[in-house]
mmCIF file of C-alpha atoms and ligand atoms in Angstrom:
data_model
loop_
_atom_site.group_PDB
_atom_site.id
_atom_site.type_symbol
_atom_site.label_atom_id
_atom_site.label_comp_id
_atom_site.label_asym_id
_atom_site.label_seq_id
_atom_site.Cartn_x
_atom_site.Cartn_y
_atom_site.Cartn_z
ATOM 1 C CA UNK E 1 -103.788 -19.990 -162.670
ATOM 2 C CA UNK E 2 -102.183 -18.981 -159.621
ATOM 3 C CA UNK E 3 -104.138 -19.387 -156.861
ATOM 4 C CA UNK E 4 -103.057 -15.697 -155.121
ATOM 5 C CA UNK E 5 -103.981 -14.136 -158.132
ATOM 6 C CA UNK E 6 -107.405 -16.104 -159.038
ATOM 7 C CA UNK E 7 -108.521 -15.082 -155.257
ATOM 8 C CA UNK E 8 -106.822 -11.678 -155.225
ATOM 9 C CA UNK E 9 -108.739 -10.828 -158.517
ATOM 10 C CA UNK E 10 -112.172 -12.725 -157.446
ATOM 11 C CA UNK E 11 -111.857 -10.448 -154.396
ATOM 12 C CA UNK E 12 -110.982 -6.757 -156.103
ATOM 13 C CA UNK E 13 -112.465 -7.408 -159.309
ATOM 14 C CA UNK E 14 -110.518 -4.455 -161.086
ATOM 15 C CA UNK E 15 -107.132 -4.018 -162.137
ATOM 16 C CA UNK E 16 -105.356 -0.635 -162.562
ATOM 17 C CA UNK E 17 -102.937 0.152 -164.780
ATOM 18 C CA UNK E 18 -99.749 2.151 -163.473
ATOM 19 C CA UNK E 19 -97.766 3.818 -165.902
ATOM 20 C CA UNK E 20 -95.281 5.888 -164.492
ATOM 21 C CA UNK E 21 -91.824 8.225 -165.531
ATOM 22 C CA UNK E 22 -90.034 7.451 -162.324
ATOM 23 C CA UNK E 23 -89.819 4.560 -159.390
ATOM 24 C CA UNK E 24 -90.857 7.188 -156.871
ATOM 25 C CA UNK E 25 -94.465 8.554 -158.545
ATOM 26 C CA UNK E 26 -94.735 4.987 -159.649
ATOM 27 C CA UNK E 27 -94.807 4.007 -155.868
ATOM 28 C CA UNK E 28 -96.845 7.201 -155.054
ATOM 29 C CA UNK E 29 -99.340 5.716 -157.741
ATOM 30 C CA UNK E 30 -99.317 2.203 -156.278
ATOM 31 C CA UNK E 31 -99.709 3.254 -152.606
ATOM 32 C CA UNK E 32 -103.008 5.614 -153.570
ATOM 33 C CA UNK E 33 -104.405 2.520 -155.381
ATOM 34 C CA UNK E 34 -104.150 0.273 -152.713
ATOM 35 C CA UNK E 35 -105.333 2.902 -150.228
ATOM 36 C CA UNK E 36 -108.678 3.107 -152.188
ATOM 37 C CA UNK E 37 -108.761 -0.947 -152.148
ATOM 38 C CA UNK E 38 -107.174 -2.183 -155.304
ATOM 39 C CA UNK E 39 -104.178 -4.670 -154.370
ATOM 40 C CA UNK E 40 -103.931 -6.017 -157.531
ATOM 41 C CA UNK E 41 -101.845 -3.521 -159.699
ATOM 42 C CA UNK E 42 -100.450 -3.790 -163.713
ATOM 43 C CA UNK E 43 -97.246 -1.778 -164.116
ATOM 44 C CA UNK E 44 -96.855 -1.155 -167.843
ATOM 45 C CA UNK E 45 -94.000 -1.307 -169.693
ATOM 46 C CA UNK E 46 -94.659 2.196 -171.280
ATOM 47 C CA UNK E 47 -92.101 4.307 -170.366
ATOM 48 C CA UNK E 48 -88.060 4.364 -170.501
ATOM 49 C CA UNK E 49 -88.160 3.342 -166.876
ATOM 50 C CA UNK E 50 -91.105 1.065 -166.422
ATOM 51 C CA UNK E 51 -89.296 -2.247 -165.363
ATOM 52 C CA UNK E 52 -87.467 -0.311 -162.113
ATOM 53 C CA UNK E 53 -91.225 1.318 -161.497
ATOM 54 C CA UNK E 54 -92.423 -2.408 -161.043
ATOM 55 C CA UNK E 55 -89.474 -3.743 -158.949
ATOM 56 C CA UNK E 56 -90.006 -0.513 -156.658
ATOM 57 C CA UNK E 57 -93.719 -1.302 -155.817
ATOM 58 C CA UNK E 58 -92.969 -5.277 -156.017
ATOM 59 C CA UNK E 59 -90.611 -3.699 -153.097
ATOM 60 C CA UNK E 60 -92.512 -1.720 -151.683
ATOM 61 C CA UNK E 61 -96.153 -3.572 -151.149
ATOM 62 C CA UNK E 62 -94.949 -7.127 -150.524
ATOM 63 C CA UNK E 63 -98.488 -7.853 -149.763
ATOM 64 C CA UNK E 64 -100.044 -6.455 -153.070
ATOM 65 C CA UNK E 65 -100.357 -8.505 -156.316
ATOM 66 C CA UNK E 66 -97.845 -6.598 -159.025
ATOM 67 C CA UNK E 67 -98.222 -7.472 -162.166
ATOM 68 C CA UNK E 68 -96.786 -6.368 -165.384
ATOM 69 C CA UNK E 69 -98.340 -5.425 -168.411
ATOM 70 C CA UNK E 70 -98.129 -4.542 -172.269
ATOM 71 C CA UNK E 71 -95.389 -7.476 -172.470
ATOM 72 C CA UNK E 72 -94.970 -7.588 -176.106
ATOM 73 C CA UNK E 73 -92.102 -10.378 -176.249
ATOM 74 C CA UNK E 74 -90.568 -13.334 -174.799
ATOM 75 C CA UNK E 75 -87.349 -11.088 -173.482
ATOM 76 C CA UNK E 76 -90.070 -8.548 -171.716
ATOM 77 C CA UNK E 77 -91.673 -11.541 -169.976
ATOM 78 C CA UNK E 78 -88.068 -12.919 -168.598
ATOM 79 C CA UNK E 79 -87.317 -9.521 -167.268
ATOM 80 C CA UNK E 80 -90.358 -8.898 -165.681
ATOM 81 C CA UNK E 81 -90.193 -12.099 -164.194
ATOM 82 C CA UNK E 82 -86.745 -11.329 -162.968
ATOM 83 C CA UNK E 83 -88.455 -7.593 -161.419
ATOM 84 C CA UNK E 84 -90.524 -9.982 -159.145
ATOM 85 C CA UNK E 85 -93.918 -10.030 -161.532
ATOM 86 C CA UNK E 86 -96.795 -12.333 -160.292
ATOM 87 C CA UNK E 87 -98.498 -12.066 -163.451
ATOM 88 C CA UNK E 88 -98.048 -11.095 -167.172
ATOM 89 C CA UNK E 89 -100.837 -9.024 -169.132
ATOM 90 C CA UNK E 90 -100.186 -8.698 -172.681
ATOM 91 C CA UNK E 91 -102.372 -6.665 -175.557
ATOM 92 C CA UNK E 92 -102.004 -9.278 -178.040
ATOM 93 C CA UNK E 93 -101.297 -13.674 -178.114
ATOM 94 C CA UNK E 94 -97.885 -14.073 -178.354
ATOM 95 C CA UNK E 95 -96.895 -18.042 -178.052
ATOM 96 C CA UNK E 96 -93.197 -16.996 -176.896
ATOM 97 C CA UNK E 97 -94.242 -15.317 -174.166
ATOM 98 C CA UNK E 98 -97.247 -17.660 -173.040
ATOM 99 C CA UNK E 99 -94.078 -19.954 -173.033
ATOM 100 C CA UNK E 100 -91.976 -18.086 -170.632
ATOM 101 C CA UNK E 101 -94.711 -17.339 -168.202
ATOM 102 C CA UNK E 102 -96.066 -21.024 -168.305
ATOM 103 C CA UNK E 103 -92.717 -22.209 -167.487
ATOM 104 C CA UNK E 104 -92.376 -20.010 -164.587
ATOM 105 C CA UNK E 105 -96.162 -21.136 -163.634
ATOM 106 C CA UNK E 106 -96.426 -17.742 -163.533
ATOM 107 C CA UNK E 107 -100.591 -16.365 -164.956
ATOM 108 C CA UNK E 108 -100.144 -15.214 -168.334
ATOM 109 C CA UNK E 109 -103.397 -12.762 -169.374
ATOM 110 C CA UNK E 110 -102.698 -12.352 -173.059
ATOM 111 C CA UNK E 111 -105.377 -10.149 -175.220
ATOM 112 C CA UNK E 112 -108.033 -11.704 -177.714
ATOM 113 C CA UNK E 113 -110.888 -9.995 -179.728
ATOM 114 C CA UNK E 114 -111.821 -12.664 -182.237
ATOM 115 C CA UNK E 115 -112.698 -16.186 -181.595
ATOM 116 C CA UNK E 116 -109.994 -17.365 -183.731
ATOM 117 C CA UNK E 117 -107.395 -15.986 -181.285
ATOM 118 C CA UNK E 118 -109.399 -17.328 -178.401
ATOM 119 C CA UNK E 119 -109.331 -20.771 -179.680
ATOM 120 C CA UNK E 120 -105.578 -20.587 -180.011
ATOM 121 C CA UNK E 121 -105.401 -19.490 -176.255
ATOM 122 C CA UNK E 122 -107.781 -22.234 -175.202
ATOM 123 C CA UNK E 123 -105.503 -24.635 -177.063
ATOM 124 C CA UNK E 124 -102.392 -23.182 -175.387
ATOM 125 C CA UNK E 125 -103.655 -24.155 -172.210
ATOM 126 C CA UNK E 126 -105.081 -20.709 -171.015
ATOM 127 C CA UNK E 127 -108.295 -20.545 -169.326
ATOM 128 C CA UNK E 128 -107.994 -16.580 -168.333
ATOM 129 C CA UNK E 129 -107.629 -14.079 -171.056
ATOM 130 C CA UNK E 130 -107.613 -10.381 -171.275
ATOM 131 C CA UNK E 131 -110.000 -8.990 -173.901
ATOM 132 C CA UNK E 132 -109.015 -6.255 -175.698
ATOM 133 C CA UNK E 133 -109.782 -3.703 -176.672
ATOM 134 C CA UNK E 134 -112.977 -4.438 -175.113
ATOM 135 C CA UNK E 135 -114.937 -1.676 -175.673
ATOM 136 C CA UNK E 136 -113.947 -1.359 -179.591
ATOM 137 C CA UNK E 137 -114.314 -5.264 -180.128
ATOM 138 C CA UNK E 138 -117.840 -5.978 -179.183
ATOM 139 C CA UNK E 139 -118.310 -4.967 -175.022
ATOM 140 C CA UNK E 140 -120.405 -6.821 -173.293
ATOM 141 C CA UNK E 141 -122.086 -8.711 -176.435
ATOM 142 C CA UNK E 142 -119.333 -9.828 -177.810
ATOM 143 C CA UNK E 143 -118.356 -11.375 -174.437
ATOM 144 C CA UNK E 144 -121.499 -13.258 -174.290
ATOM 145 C CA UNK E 145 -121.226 -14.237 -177.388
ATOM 146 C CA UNK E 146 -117.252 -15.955 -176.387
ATOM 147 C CA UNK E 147 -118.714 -17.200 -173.258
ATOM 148 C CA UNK E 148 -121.478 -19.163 -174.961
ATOM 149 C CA UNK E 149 -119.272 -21.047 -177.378
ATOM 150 C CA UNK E 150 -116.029 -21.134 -174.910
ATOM 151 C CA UNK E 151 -117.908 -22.386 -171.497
ATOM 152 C CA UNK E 152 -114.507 -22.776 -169.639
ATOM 153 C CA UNK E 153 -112.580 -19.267 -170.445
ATOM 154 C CA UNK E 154 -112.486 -16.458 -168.273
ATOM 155 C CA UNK E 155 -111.771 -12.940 -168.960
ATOM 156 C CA UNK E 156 -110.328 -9.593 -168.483
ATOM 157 C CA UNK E 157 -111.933 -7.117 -170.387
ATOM 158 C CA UNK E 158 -110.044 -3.544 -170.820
ATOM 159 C CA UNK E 159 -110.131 -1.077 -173.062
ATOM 160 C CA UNK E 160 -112.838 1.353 -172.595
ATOM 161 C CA UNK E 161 -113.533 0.491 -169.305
ATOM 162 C CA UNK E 162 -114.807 3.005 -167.242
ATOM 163 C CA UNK E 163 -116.665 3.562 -163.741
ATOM 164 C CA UNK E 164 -119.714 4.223 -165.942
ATOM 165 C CA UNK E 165 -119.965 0.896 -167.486
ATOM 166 C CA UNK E 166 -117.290 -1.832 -164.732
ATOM 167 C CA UNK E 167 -120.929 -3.057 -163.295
ATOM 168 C CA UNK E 168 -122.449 -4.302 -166.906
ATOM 169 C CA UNK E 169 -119.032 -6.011 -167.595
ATOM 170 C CA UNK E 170 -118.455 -7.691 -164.012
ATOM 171 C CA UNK E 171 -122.181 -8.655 -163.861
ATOM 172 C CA UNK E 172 -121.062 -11.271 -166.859
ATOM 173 C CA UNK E 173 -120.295 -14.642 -164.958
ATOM 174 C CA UNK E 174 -117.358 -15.487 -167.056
ATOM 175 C CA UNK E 175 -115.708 -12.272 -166.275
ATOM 176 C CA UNK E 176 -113.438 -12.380 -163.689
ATOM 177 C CA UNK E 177 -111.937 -8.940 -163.284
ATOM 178 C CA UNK E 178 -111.897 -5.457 -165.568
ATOM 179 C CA UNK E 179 -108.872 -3.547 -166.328
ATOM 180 C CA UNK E 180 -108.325 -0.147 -167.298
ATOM 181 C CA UNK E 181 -106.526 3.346 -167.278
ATOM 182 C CA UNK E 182 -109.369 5.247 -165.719
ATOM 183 C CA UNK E 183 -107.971 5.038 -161.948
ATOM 184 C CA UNK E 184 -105.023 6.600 -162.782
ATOM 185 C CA UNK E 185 -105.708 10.074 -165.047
ATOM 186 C CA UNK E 186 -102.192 11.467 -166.312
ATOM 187 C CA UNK E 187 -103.490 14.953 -165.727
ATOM 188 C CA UNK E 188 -103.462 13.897 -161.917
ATOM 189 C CA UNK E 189 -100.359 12.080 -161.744
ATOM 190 C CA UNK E 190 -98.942 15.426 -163.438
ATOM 191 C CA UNK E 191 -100.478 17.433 -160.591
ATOM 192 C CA UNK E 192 -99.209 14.700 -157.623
ATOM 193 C CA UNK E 193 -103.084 14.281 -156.702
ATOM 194 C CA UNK E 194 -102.265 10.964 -155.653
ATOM 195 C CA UNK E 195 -105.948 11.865 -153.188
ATOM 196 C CA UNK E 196 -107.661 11.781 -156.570
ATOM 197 C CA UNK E 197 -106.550 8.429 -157.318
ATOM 198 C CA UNK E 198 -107.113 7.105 -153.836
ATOM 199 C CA UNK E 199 -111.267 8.438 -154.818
ATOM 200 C CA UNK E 200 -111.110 6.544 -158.074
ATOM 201 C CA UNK E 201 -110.076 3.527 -156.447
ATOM 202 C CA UNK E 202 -112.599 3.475 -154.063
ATOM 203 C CA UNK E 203 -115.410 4.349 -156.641
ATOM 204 C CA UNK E 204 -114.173 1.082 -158.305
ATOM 205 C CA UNK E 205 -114.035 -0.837 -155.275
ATOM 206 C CA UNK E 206 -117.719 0.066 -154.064
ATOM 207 C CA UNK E 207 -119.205 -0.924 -157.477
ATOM 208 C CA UNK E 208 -117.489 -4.222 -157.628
ATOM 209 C CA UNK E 209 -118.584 -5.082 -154.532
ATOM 210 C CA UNK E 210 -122.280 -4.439 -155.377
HETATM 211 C C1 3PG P 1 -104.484 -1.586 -171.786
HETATM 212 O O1 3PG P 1 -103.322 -1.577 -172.036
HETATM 213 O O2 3PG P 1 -104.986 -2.508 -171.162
HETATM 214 C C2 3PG P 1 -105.351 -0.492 -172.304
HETATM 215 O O3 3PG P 1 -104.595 0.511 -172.879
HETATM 216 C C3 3PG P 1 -106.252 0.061 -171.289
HETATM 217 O O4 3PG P 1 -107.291 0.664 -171.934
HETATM 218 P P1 3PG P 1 -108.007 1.950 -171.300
HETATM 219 O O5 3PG P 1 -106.961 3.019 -171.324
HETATM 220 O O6 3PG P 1 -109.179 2.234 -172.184
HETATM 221 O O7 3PG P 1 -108.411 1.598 -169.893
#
């Protein structure tokens, strides 16, 4: 991995997810984030206009960490590489993509949630993973469970994440940082309570730090 992103995520421990209509709430989103603490953001490519929400903030915060996520192919890898990415998160192992970002030497965090597709990613030269969907696939004993077998793999769990349970996940050696939707609510992106967000972040922040 990276070495920006390794230390960037050792230091934040939490990665939001922005997901946003437009380049100009996307930024919104991304500046309340990194208000609250978290400089190490996933733009998703959700929406119609997701790829010109990520080159915005990649503009925008030269200093934050902007990654992209929910890259399903090889041809969404390349053009979030081309938006200025820093790292790929994907839901599922796709070898095409792995490809792309390894070539750029760019962190790839693709999603497991059976040892079968863990092995793969071990054997594809990944030692970060995102695990997914976290909550749904086993939590916290399930990752155990991977980390006991699979001594050298680090991961990423999201999916259920939540303030209520980021301290039992991070408190697992092997995990390195949690992602999740829960720092950026749609109902307060709908009501441009970007202050709400900023809160979130900073609840996140305080617990990884403990
Ligand atoms: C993801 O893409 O990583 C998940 O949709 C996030 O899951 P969450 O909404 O439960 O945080």
């Amino acid at each position: 991995m990276t070495d920006p992103i390794a230390n960037a995520l050792l230091n934040t421990k939490v990665v939001p997810l922005v997901q946003a209509d437009d380049p100009a709430t996307a930024v919104k989103i991304a500046e309340a984030l990194i208000e609250g603490g978290l400089t190490v953001l996933e733009v998703v490519l959700r929406t119609s206009e997701a790829l010109q929400c990520l080159e915005a903030i990649v503009k925008e915060f030269p200093d934050a960490h902007v990654g992209a996520g929910t890259v399903l192919s090889a041809e969404h890898a390349r053009a979030v590489l081309a938006r200025g990415a820093t790292f790929i998160v994907s839901p599922g192992l796709d070898e095409t993509s792995v490809k792309v970002a390894q070539s750029a030497q760019i962190p790839i965090f693709p999603g497991v949630a059976t040892p079968t597709e863990l092995q793969h990613a071990w054997n594809l030269g990944l030692r970060t993973v995102k695990f997914f969907p976290a909550g749904l696939a086993g939590g916290t004993k399930m990752l155990k469970a991977f980390s006991s077998v699979f001594r050298d793999m680090r991961f990423m769990p999201t999916g259920g994440v939540s303030a209520g349970n980021l301290s039992e996940f991070l408190e697992i050696p092997s995990v390195l940082a949690c992602g999740g939707s829960w720092l950026t609510p749609a109902s307060a992106i709908n009501d441009g309570d970007f202050s709400a967000i900023t809160k979130l972040a900073r609840e996140a922040t305080t617990i990884a730090r403990k």
